[in-house]
């Protein structure tokens, strides 16, 4: 990936959006491409919800890369506030400025006030950077895991998301010359307020079907033998039908495949599954549920399935 | 905006989309006129040559919650196969989707019985119970007696009084400090921005440090209340308590369970207690039935725990521990629940009997996993509970591996 990517035009159609995502090594289904296309064309933020590890964040990254735009990422956490998300004044420099003014014998308060709260002393954080990019190129703004913040911050976002502007009391309202492309993600650990959602186009990112997951593996773990990839995907798809606390996401599938490659296994067998299951399942309760008998049964079932599909 | 939303159907398309939006709205999706305009714009942008593009375009605009997908899908299939079906289908869709509950409504008679006050237990039983209470009550004033009388042996009038007392009850949960700050002269963090502004007001001659302090916030409270047959008298009273608490502070989530788990938070938010309980009664279908503690806790752990217990929540579990399935699977679920919660408190009405031992399979399986085990059978115990919750911020977190 090179940083010198030239800015490309927004896609003209849904098909072009699918191609665009594919060119960024993101295997998109058409539904997601439709939502993204609409968001780009209508200048609306795209709100992506889904379980952890299904590739929500990746969409923003790929969009930035393929459209040749910088990515500005705001990682949310509880208690995130304006000084961490939007802007902060550079107090040290301001104080120096005051001292300098004093030294020169100048005590015009009005003027000093104007000078101190000048843009020179403004430290831009993610949101302001996205609205006022340094190089003038409207970036892709990723507001990641919005569900981790609290309601006051959500409320603050309303102005940003609908009008692409923020208000700084000392300066005034800063409006984006060209709105950034906004992607908001949520793991749905809690419900996001309707007012935020109303300003966005919504898409629930689901686990991929077997075919698409296999395609993803081909791109993301190209060293894996074809036979192994098929087994891995079949195994993971079976797991997603089970009653687990945390179903494995695509990220886990890729991790697991890489783990399997690292231990040089050409195909799944019970021993290697037991050794590497931690790459796939992240809860002790889930791992503990699998005794060797269950692993054997599951393995037999998917092997039968894989054999049937490769004969077909 | 131009009015030529030309697609396959020309002007008819706009009309149909509007119609479709109305169907969705009737079915309970929150769709305003702005969304219709959005949808038309989106269709114009996306083009409507392919049926699946058409579907997902409308989906991106009209749906904003995962739970709405199914409803949208049904409405779409019905409506866009033949818009003429609309009127007939709307009639069919209404009773099913009009309310918030997808399940058929429980018979109102049962609900009335479950929620009616003063449904005194059979006379013989009452007499037996009274023997222990009457003697003590002679020396107490009426109010005092009310405080200790068992919910189970209350008369209708007493229950009404008790309800009023409960409604007055506040829940003083100690707040936790958040990462957010606000200006506070006694705060510890310097507020440089305010300092700078203050300094400028004086021409920059002096710099007096201003301060900020952490904002405090009450942690969430999650209540799981058993409403099975053996708990009938208590759970009714406890719902009143829950209603008072839910309306007293934010971030309270209430569930009831018998044979299945129901989230009643939204219904309890209604200010009027009678209406709130009536709404609750409408969505809960397993009043006064059996108990499947393990299965219900599993349901909670699986579907809700990660969403509700994230920010240091306290969990109140109200049950007598009498499990129809003899405690099967209870221990594992309790262990998980305890790990996910900041504090797990079990309220057990049976605890009032001094000789009580956790003999039932369910109770035995639960006991090792609770941080606190309290009786809850009269108003005094509820007051004590409120006090205990108030002290939780300083209570040390138990040690877990």
XYZ file of C-alpha atoms in Angstrom:
713
model
C 0.000 0.000 0.000
C 1.519 3.298 -0.867
C 0.595 6.623 0.634
C 0.911 8.416 -2.671
C -2.395 7.120 -3.949
C -4.088 9.564 -6.215
C -7.533 10.670 -5.237
C -10.082 8.873 -7.375
C -13.607 9.883 -8.175
C -16.559 8.413 -6.324
C -17.986 5.304 -7.982
C -20.777 5.828 -10.499
C -22.854 2.780 -9.716
C -23.319 -0.066 -7.295
C -21.343 -2.341 -9.598
C -18.490 0.135 -9.605
C -18.613 0.197 -5.804
C -18.331 -3.579 -5.659
C -15.326 -3.369 -7.986
C -13.798 -0.610 -5.929
C -14.013 -2.633 -2.735
C -12.669 -5.693 -4.504
C -9.731 -3.665 -5.778
C -8.970 -2.864 -2.133
C -8.949 -6.577 -1.317
C -12.298 -6.370 0.442
C -14.739 -9.044 -0.605
C -17.985 -7.157 -0.351
C -21.466 -8.496 -0.801
C -23.748 -6.398 -2.899
C -25.878 -5.224 0.018
C -22.955 -3.586 1.708
C -21.813 -2.085 -1.586
C -25.288 -0.621 -2.062
C -25.236 1.018 1.344
C -21.737 2.372 0.813
C -22.565 3.651 -2.647
C -25.615 5.508 -1.346
C -23.614 6.969 1.496
C -20.932 8.254 -0.887
C -23.403 9.646 -3.382
C -25.794 11.207 -0.914
C -23.060 12.538 1.340
C -24.530 10.773 4.333
C -22.620 9.020 7.113
C -22.722 5.234 6.919
C -23.692 3.539 10.169
C -22.371 -0.018 10.386
C -23.481 -2.345 13.120
C -22.456 -5.929 13.650
C -20.637 -8.348 15.888
C -16.968 -7.814 16.590
C -14.655 -9.075 13.863
C -16.962 -8.966 10.847
C -14.950 -6.276 9.078
C -16.716 -3.002 9.886
C -13.585 -0.993 10.557
C -11.939 -2.534 7.544
C -14.565 -0.985 5.266
C -13.494 2.513 6.255
C -9.858 1.658 5.754
C -10.485 0.152 2.340
C -12.642 3.077 1.287
C -9.886 5.496 2.260
C -7.269 3.473 0.411
C -9.196 2.923 -2.784
C -10.555 6.445 -2.984
C -7.119 7.871 -2.311
C -8.102 9.756 0.815
C -6.451 10.038 4.200
C -8.112 8.120 7.013
C -8.928 9.994 10.196
C -9.859 7.636 12.975
C -11.644 8.509 16.185
C -11.579 5.571 18.574
C -14.397 6.024 21.070
C -14.255 5.221 24.767
C -16.371 6.037 27.765
C -15.941 9.639 28.824
C -14.554 10.779 25.483
C -14.936 14.550 25.493
C -14.455 17.544 23.249
C -10.823 18.160 24.170
C -9.905 14.638 23.137
C -12.151 14.390 20.097
C -12.396 17.855 18.573
C -9.844 20.456 19.656
C -7.731 21.758 22.490
C -5.879 25.028 22.969
C -2.124 24.954 23.174
C -1.814 26.551 26.596
C 1.960 26.647 26.805
C 2.235 28.655 23.648
C -0.607 30.904 24.752
C 1.173 31.675 28.015
C 4.361 32.458 26.204
C 2.376 34.789 23.994
C 0.955 36.592 27.025
C 4.416 37.002 28.521
C 5.752 38.309 25.238
C 2.959 40.845 25.057
C 3.747 41.959 28.577
C 7.415 42.266 27.809
C 6.709 44.529 24.871
C 4.691 46.746 27.215
C 1.501 46.210 25.331
C -1.604 45.664 27.464
C -4.459 46.045 25.000
C -6.759 43.375 26.461
C -9.072 43.147 23.472
C -6.257 42.616 21.084
C -4.488 40.177 23.393
C -7.701 38.127 23.608
C -7.922 37.953 19.851
C -4.305 36.982 19.501
C -4.400 34.292 22.150
C -7.413 32.513 20.711
C -5.993 32.494 17.260
C -5.983 29.409 15.106
C -2.219 29.225 15.509
C -2.801 28.015 19.048
C -5.493 25.526 18.178
C -4.605 21.849 18.423
C -6.886 19.907 16.114
C -8.129 16.503 17.189
C -9.712 13.898 14.950
C -13.100 15.508 14.288
C -11.693 18.916 13.493
C -8.972 17.388 11.363
C -11.642 15.638 9.350
C -13.570 18.877 8.794
C -10.498 21.003 8.132
C -7.870 18.731 6.616
C -4.338 20.079 6.394
C -3.896 19.251 2.746
C -7.410 20.177 1.717
C -8.406 16.634 0.731
C -11.638 15.609 2.425
C -10.694 12.450 4.333
C -12.556 9.328 5.365
C -13.611 9.862 8.976
C -13.960 6.641 10.942
C -15.841 6.990 14.224
C -15.076 3.587 15.638
C -17.142 1.763 18.266
C -19.497 4.605 19.012
C -21.311 2.374 21.489
C -18.410 2.793 23.885
C -19.020 6.498 24.438
C -21.779 7.998 26.537
C -24.910 9.910 25.565
C -23.429 13.430 25.880
C -20.889 12.669 23.208
C -23.512 11.158 20.934
C -25.503 14.350 21.313
C -22.454 16.390 20.412
C -21.989 14.336 17.262
C -25.390 15.347 15.946
C -24.126 18.700 14.713
C -21.065 17.138 13.143
C -22.975 14.393 11.378
C -25.787 16.483 9.951
C -24.072 19.738 9.058
C -20.401 18.769 9.066
C -19.545 21.628 11.351
C -18.278 22.226 14.855
C -18.540 25.313 17.004
C -15.597 26.669 18.962
C -16.775 29.440 21.287
C -13.660 31.593 20.866
C -13.529 31.356 17.092
C -16.970 30.549 15.799
C -18.400 27.817 13.669
C -16.085 25.853 11.446
C -17.807 24.294 8.458
C -16.154 21.692 6.278
C -15.478 23.047 2.812
C -15.986 19.554 1.487
C -17.712 17.054 3.805
C -15.626 14.046 4.790
C -16.808 10.527 4.055
C -18.042 9.308 7.424
C -18.216 5.714 8.619
C -19.609 5.054 12.098
C -19.289 1.602 13.620
C -20.917 0.006 16.635
C -20.529 -3.419 18.208
C -23.923 -2.936 19.715
C -22.895 -3.326 23.315
C -25.663 -0.800 23.828
C -28.254 0.892 21.663
C -27.264 4.106 19.877
C -29.732 6.964 20.042
C -32.222 7.252 17.191
C -31.219 10.845 16.501
C -27.745 9.712 15.483
C -29.065 6.884 13.360
C -31.521 9.154 11.607
C -28.649 11.133 10.160
C -27.027 8.013 8.764
C -27.645 5.242 6.314
C -27.766 1.968 8.169
C -26.310 -1.418 7.426
C -26.025 -4.512 9.580
C -22.803 -6.300 8.703
C -23.422 -10.017 8.959
C -21.115 -12.986 9.071
C -20.236 -13.927 5.485
C -21.553 -17.066 3.850
C -19.126 -19.903 3.147
C -18.397 -18.857 -0.411
C -17.533 -15.288 0.483
C -15.519 -16.324 3.498
C -13.471 -18.658 1.315
C -12.854 -15.792 -1.050
C -11.715 -13.633 1.847
C -9.317 -16.330 3.005
C -7.858 -16.584 -0.483
C -7.004 -12.900 -0.279
C -5.999 -12.584 3.342
C -4.232 -15.889 3.868
C -2.926 -16.703 0.425
C -0.414 -19.239 1.755
C -3.073 -21.582 3.036
C -3.567 -24.744 0.999
C -6.945 -24.774 -0.746
C -8.017 -27.924 1.057
C -7.220 -26.414 4.447
C -9.075 -23.189 3.652
C -12.180 -25.120 2.713
C -12.030 -27.104 5.930
C -11.438 -24.008 8.012
C -14.385 -22.192 6.494
C -16.675 -25.190 6.882
C -15.582 -25.583 10.502
C -16.124 -21.918 11.334
C -19.495 -21.863 9.621
C -20.526 -24.851 11.742
C -19.358 -23.094 14.894
C -21.520 -20.087 14.040
C -24.567 -22.335 14.190
C -23.731 -23.250 17.760
C -24.745 -21.661 21.001
C -21.476 -19.888 21.858
C -20.901 -16.739 23.868
C -18.727 -15.229 21.190
C -19.108 -16.532 17.673
C -15.883 -16.349 15.670
C -15.725 -13.401 13.251
C -13.856 -13.158 9.982
C -10.855 -11.773 11.823
C -10.775 -14.946 13.906
C -11.055 -17.133 10.814
C -8.028 -15.415 9.330
C -6.113 -15.616 12.614
C -6.853 -19.283 12.939
C -5.807 -20.037 9.387
C -2.533 -18.239 9.957
C -2.051 -20.163 13.185
C -2.630 -23.412 11.317
C -0.121 -22.423 8.650
C 2.351 -21.512 11.384
C 2.185 -25.024 12.821
C 2.555 -26.472 9.325
C -0.716 -28.316 9.196
C -2.022 -29.210 5.763
C -5.409 -30.252 6.932
C -7.463 -30.213 10.107
C -7.114 -33.003 12.623
C -8.417 -33.183 16.196
C -5.028 -32.646 17.815
C -4.198 -29.522 15.864
C -7.685 -28.129 16.413
C -7.339 -28.544 20.179
C -3.962 -26.831 20.136
C -5.049 -23.823 18.119
C -8.663 -23.349 19.192
C -7.639 -20.295 21.202
C -7.133 -18.353 17.990
C -10.777 -18.944 17.130
C -12.695 -18.925 20.413
C -12.021 -16.230 22.932
C -14.035 -17.402 25.922
C -12.851 -20.138 28.238
C -16.435 -21.413 28.553
C -16.628 -21.821 24.807
C -13.315 -23.622 24.583
C -14.151 -25.830 27.543
C -17.321 -26.965 25.826
C -15.374 -28.781 23.176
C -14.258 -32.218 24.262
C -12.377 -34.400 21.833
C -15.501 -36.354 20.986
C -17.288 -33.222 19.836
C -14.323 -32.047 17.813
C -14.205 -35.457 16.113
C -17.884 -35.390 15.274
C -17.697 -31.883 13.927
C -14.623 -32.712 11.888
C -16.242 -35.756 10.368
C -19.299 -33.798 9.464
C -17.426 -31.030 7.708
C -15.097 -33.457 5.958
C -18.116 -35.213 4.525
C -19.486 -31.836 3.466
C -16.218 -30.671 1.920
C -15.817 -33.927 0.028
C -19.350 -33.696 -1.299
C -18.904 -30.142 -2.488
C -15.567 -30.796 -4.191
C -17.099 -33.754 -6.038
C -20.017 -31.675 -7.156
C -36.107 18.930 -5.481
C -37.277 17.824 -8.907
C -40.325 15.614 -8.923
C -39.191 13.281 -11.677
C -38.146 10.273 -9.618
C -37.993 8.384 -12.819
C -37.420 4.717 -12.462
C -39.279 1.859 -13.990
C -42.589 3.181 -12.754
C -42.148 6.900 -13.389
C -44.298 9.024 -11.112
C -45.976 5.949 -9.735
C -42.751 4.931 -8.029
C -42.733 7.935 -5.705
C -46.308 7.236 -4.816
C -45.585 3.600 -4.134
C -42.546 4.331 -2.003
C -44.662 6.687 0.027
C -47.257 3.980 0.409
C -44.623 1.453 1.355
C -43.228 3.808 3.984
C -46.705 4.080 5.408
C -46.959 0.320 5.665
C -43.669 0.187 7.542
C -44.767 2.997 9.811
C -48.003 1.225 10.615
C -45.993 -1.866 11.334
C -44.060 0.034 13.944
C -40.867 1.299 12.287
C -40.130 4.913 13.184
C -40.328 6.428 9.727
C -40.961 10.115 9.262
C -41.532 12.126 6.094
C -37.813 12.928 5.952
C -37.085 9.260 5.427
C -39.451 9.087 2.473
C -37.656 11.977 0.809
C -34.377 10.245 1.591
C -35.589 7.006 0.090
C -36.645 8.698 -3.139
C -33.310 10.443 -3.375
C -31.509 7.194 -2.710
C -33.491 5.397 -5.392
C -32.674 8.153 -7.818
C -29.004 7.778 -6.989
C -28.895 3.997 -7.039
C -31.198 3.324 -9.959
C -33.787 0.594 -9.712
C -32.857 -1.810 -12.450
C -32.161 -4.727 -10.140
C -34.593 -5.971 -7.577
C -31.941 -6.632 -4.928
C -30.455 -3.159 -5.379
C -33.903 -1.740 -4.956
C -34.372 -3.833 -1.831
C -31.080 -2.852 -0.189
C -31.458 0.796 -1.109
C -34.763 1.020 0.697
C -33.285 -1.100 3.475
C -30.390 1.292 4.045
C -32.800 4.174 4.478
C -35.765 2.684 6.304
C -34.110 0.194 8.662
C -31.927 1.345 11.507
C -32.008 -1.569 13.894
C -31.205 -5.189 13.403
C -34.538 -6.317 14.827
C -36.362 -4.452 12.078
C -34.854 -6.519 9.303
C -37.398 -9.293 9.495
C -40.345 -6.951 9.462
C -38.900 -4.967 6.586
C -38.330 -8.140 4.638
C -41.906 -9.335 5.107
C -43.356 -5.961 4.236
C -41.154 -5.711 1.168
C -42.088 -9.148 -0.137
C -45.760 -8.473 0.293
C -45.830 -4.921 -0.935
C -43.610 -5.001 -3.981
C -44.970 -8.227 -5.341
C -48.303 -6.566 -5.775
C -48.967 -3.125 -4.329
C -52.677 -3.811 -4.634
C -52.356 -6.347 -1.855
C -51.524 -3.523 0.463
C -54.885 -2.845 1.978
C -55.689 -6.432 2.625
C -52.236 -7.202 3.986
C -52.199 -4.137 6.141
C -55.168 -5.529 7.957
C -53.322 -8.772 8.490
C -50.129 -7.039 9.501
C -51.740 -4.770 12.045
C -52.617 -6.993 14.957
C -49.329 -8.799 14.643
C -47.045 -5.828 14.360
C -49.060 -3.031 15.898
C -47.807 -3.464 19.424
C -44.280 -4.076 20.572
C -44.813 -7.736 21.285
C -44.665 -10.238 18.483
C -46.271 -12.893 20.689
C -50.007 -13.314 20.902
C -51.405 -11.447 23.848
C -52.028 -13.381 27.044
C -55.628 -13.609 28.202
C -56.461 -10.473 30.152
C -58.195 -12.490 32.847
C -54.982 -14.154 33.801
C -53.225 -10.831 33.787
C -55.828 -9.292 36.056
C -55.457 -12.174 38.442
C -51.705 -11.980 38.397
C -51.609 -8.304 39.137
C -54.687 -7.811 41.308
C -53.985 -6.628 44.822
C -55.646 -8.265 47.798
C -55.924 -11.698 46.300
C -55.512 -13.059 49.779
C -54.317 -16.600 50.158
C -56.838 -19.196 51.350
C -58.197 -18.460 54.800
C -56.710 -21.452 56.560
C -53.234 -20.560 55.472
C -53.716 -16.976 56.483
C -54.675 -17.944 60.001
C -51.594 -20.021 60.419
C -49.386 -17.251 59.219
C -51.003 -14.660 61.396
C -50.226 -16.441 64.593
C -46.608 -15.512 64.413
C -47.247 -11.964 63.278
C -50.169 -10.909 65.441
C -48.378 -11.114 68.722
C -45.564 -8.916 67.612
C -47.858 -6.410 65.956
C -49.663 -5.641 69.238
C -46.811 -3.564 70.551
C -46.042 -1.782 67.321
C -47.654 1.227 65.787
C -49.517 0.652 62.541
C -46.694 1.969 60.458
C -44.128 -0.169 62.182
C -46.247 -3.221 61.720
C -46.546 -2.421 58.072
C -42.790 -2.394 57.846
C -42.345 -5.930 59.022
C -45.489 -7.695 57.968
C -44.878 -10.348 55.396
C -46.075 -9.456 51.918
C -47.605 -12.871 51.749
C -49.964 -12.308 54.630
C -50.932 -8.724 53.828
C -54.489 -7.631 53.420
C -55.481 -5.623 50.382
C -55.436 -2.366 52.321
C -52.026 -3.141 53.742
C -50.720 -3.962 50.321
C -51.953 -0.632 49.059
C -50.173 1.111 51.931
C -47.067 -0.905 51.281
C -47.134 0.088 47.643
C -47.282 3.720 48.584
C -44.379 3.290 50.987
C -42.362 1.514 48.331
C -43.043 4.248 45.835
C -41.504 6.721 48.276
C -38.446 4.581 48.674
C -35.328 5.944 47.031
C -32.375 3.884 45.991
C -29.192 5.672 47.085
C -26.655 3.936 44.892
C -23.244 5.475 45.289
C -21.974 7.031 42.099
C -18.748 6.160 40.342
C -16.334 8.685 38.900
C -16.354 8.867 35.107
C -13.621 10.142 32.823
C -15.585 13.281 32.140
C -14.818 16.451 34.109
C -16.640 19.647 35.016
C -15.430 22.943 36.494
C -15.086 22.649 40.267
C -13.089 24.981 42.541
C -12.239 22.031 44.758
C -11.287 19.762 41.876
C -7.821 18.382 41.428
C -7.199 18.753 37.719
C -6.173 22.210 36.529
C -8.619 23.740 34.058
C -6.229 25.446 31.699
C -8.863 26.784 29.394
C -10.762 28.552 32.179
C -7.474 29.688 33.672
C -6.450 31.269 30.406
C -9.751 33.060 29.938
C -9.693 34.339 33.495
C -6.137 35.522 33.066
C -7.017 37.386 29.873
C -9.857 39.168 31.585
C -7.221 40.740 33.803
C -4.993 41.571 30.891
C -2.765 38.569 31.430
C -1.222 40.116 34.539
C -1.944 37.215 36.897
C -2.576 33.552 36.311
C -4.941 32.029 38.888
C -5.284 28.332 38.439
C -8.862 27.094 37.915
C -9.793 23.476 38.543
C -11.960 20.680 37.276
C -13.256 17.515 38.950
C -14.469 14.169 37.719
C -18.173 13.878 36.951
C -19.903 11.226 39.045
C -22.445 8.857 37.673
C -24.525 6.047 39.104
C -23.605 2.636 37.729
C -26.308 0.612 35.964
C -28.588 -1.613 38.003
C -29.893 -4.801 36.428
C -32.721 -6.639 38.137
C -33.731 -10.203 37.341
C -36.971 -11.036 39.087
C -38.502 -14.478 39.431
C -42.262 -14.444 38.796
C -42.985 -18.147 38.986
C -45.799 -19.613 41.099
C -43.828 -19.941 44.304
C -42.853 -16.284 44.135
C -46.249 -14.910 43.120
C -46.994 -12.795 46.189
C -43.508 -11.381 46.486
C -42.864 -10.667 42.858
C -46.002 -8.592 42.618
C -44.798 -6.404 45.444
C -41.316 -6.352 44.098
C -42.551 -5.056 40.763
C -43.869 -2.023 42.603
C -40.455 -1.557 44.098
C -38.885 -1.949 40.659
C -41.221 0.604 39.195
C -40.265 3.094 41.887
C -36.576 2.500 41.277
C -36.819 2.594 37.487
C -38.441 5.985 37.591
C -36.107 7.300 40.247
C -32.842 6.977 38.364
C -31.532 6.238 34.915
C -29.762 3.123 33.783
C -32.004 0.570 35.472
C -32.791 -2.532 33.448
C -35.504 -4.871 34.628
C -36.184 -8.447 33.574
C -38.669 -10.991 34.836
C -38.366 -14.722 34.388
C -40.301 -17.880 35.014
C -40.027 -20.312 32.191
C -38.584 -17.640 29.931
C -36.867 -14.283 30.221
C -38.653 -11.000 29.416
C -37.177 -7.528 29.359
C -39.732 -5.209 30.944
C -37.568 -2.087 31.297
C -39.469 -0.092 28.730
C -42.853 -0.928 30.202
C -41.821 0.052 33.705
C -40.690 3.470 32.489
C -44.304 4.556 32.247
C -44.838 6.977 35.132
C -48.162 5.659 36.314
C -47.585 2.502 38.288
C -50.854 0.810 37.420
C -50.422 1.416 33.732
C -46.803 0.285 33.885
C -47.742 -2.962 35.583
C -50.577 -3.517 33.186
C -48.244 -3.121 30.228
C -45.782 -5.432 31.889
C -48.502 -7.975 32.397
C -49.350 -7.831 28.729
C -45.880 -8.796 27.520
C -45.102 -11.389 30.168
C -46.641 -14.720 29.315
C -45.312 -16.906 32.081
C -46.796 -15.444 35.247
C -47.049 -17.839 38.157
C -45.830 -20.856 36.239
C -42.759 -22.990 36.674
C -39.167 -21.813 36.944
C -36.264 -22.610 34.666
C -33.524 -20.656 36.353
C -30.649 -22.136 34.366
C -32.237 -21.549 30.979
C -33.327 -18.010 31.813
C -29.926 -17.049 33.161
C -28.377 -18.516 30.066
C -30.638 -16.400 27.935
C -29.623 -13.329 29.902
C -25.909 -14.099 29.743
C -26.055 -14.871 26.082
C -28.183 -12.018 24.821
C -27.958 -9.214 27.337
C -24.961 -9.478 29.631
C -22.473 -7.912 27.273
C -24.795 -5.055 26.465
C -25.929 -4.193 29.978
C -23.186 -5.157 32.382
C -20.363 -3.257 30.754
C -20.056 -0.247 33.015
C -19.774 -1.742 36.467
C -23.377 -2.861 36.838
C -24.892 -4.300 39.997
C -27.162 -7.294 39.441
C -30.099 -8.041 41.730
C -31.395 -11.554 41.397
C -34.775 -12.012 43.048
C -35.748 -15.649 43.377
C -36.444 -18.355 45.929
C -34.140 -20.701 44.050
C -36.839 -23.326 43.554
C -36.038 -24.643 40.122
C -38.225 -26.915 38.076
C -35.161 -28.422 36.489
C -33.485 -29.157 39.847
C -30.661 -26.719 39.312
C -29.473 -28.088 36.006
C -27.042 -25.679 34.358
C -27.584 -23.074 37.068
C -24.057 -23.138 38.486
C -22.322 -22.410 35.177
C -24.652 -19.538 34.359
C -24.356 -18.064 37.830
C -20.580 -18.223 37.604
C -20.648 -16.342 34.330
C -23.117 -13.801 35.625
C -20.946 -13.123 38.654
C -17.883 -12.666 36.493
C -19.643 -10.148 34.272
C -21.222 -8.066 37.045
C -19.598 -5.736 39.486
C -21.691 -7.144 42.292
C -24.269 -9.924 42.295
C -26.894 -9.769 45.028
C -29.382 -12.533 45.589
C -32.629 -11.543 47.265
C -34.486 -14.489 48.645
C -37.881 -14.246 50.361
C -37.393 -17.659 51.947
C -34.479 -16.300 53.927
C -36.856 -14.865 56.544
C -37.271 -18.322 58.062
C -34.418 -18.648 60.480
C -34.020 -22.317 59.738
C -33.731 -21.802 56.032
C -31.107 -23.842 54.307
C -30.419 -23.830 50.623
C -31.558 -27.387 50.101
C -33.245 -27.118 46.732
C -31.043 -28.019 43.814
C -31.337 -24.586 42.254
C -30.558 -22.718 45.443
C -27.569 -24.921 46.223
C -26.138 -24.327 42.786
C -26.570 -20.581 43.081
C -25.200 -19.949 46.532
C -21.442 -20.166 45.835
C -21.654 -17.500 43.157
C -23.345 -14.602 44.896
C -21.547 -11.691 46.493
C -24.371 -11.072 48.891
C -27.384 -13.024 50.048
C -30.319 -11.110 51.577
C -33.871 -11.656 52.626
C -36.586 -9.728 50.852
C -40.067 -10.242 52.169
C -41.136 -6.960 53.725
C -40.568 -3.275 53.366
C -37.903 -3.184 56.029
C -35.788 -5.614 54.065
C -36.231 -3.465 50.972
C -35.034 -0.446 52.934
C -32.044 -2.427 54.098
C -31.403 -3.430 50.537
C -31.447 0.176 49.430
C -28.920 0.984 52.146
C -26.734 -1.899 51.083
C -26.768 -0.733 47.490
C -25.814 2.730 48.642
C -22.691 1.347 50.214
C -21.527 -0.489 47.194
C -18.916 1.967 45.987
C -16.728 1.364 48.998
C -17.389 -2.362 49.218
C -14.253 -4.033 47.915
C -14.684 -6.013 44.775
C -14.399 -9.703 45.546
C -11.329 -11.373 44.256
C -11.683 -13.594 41.290
C -9.095 -15.418 39.354
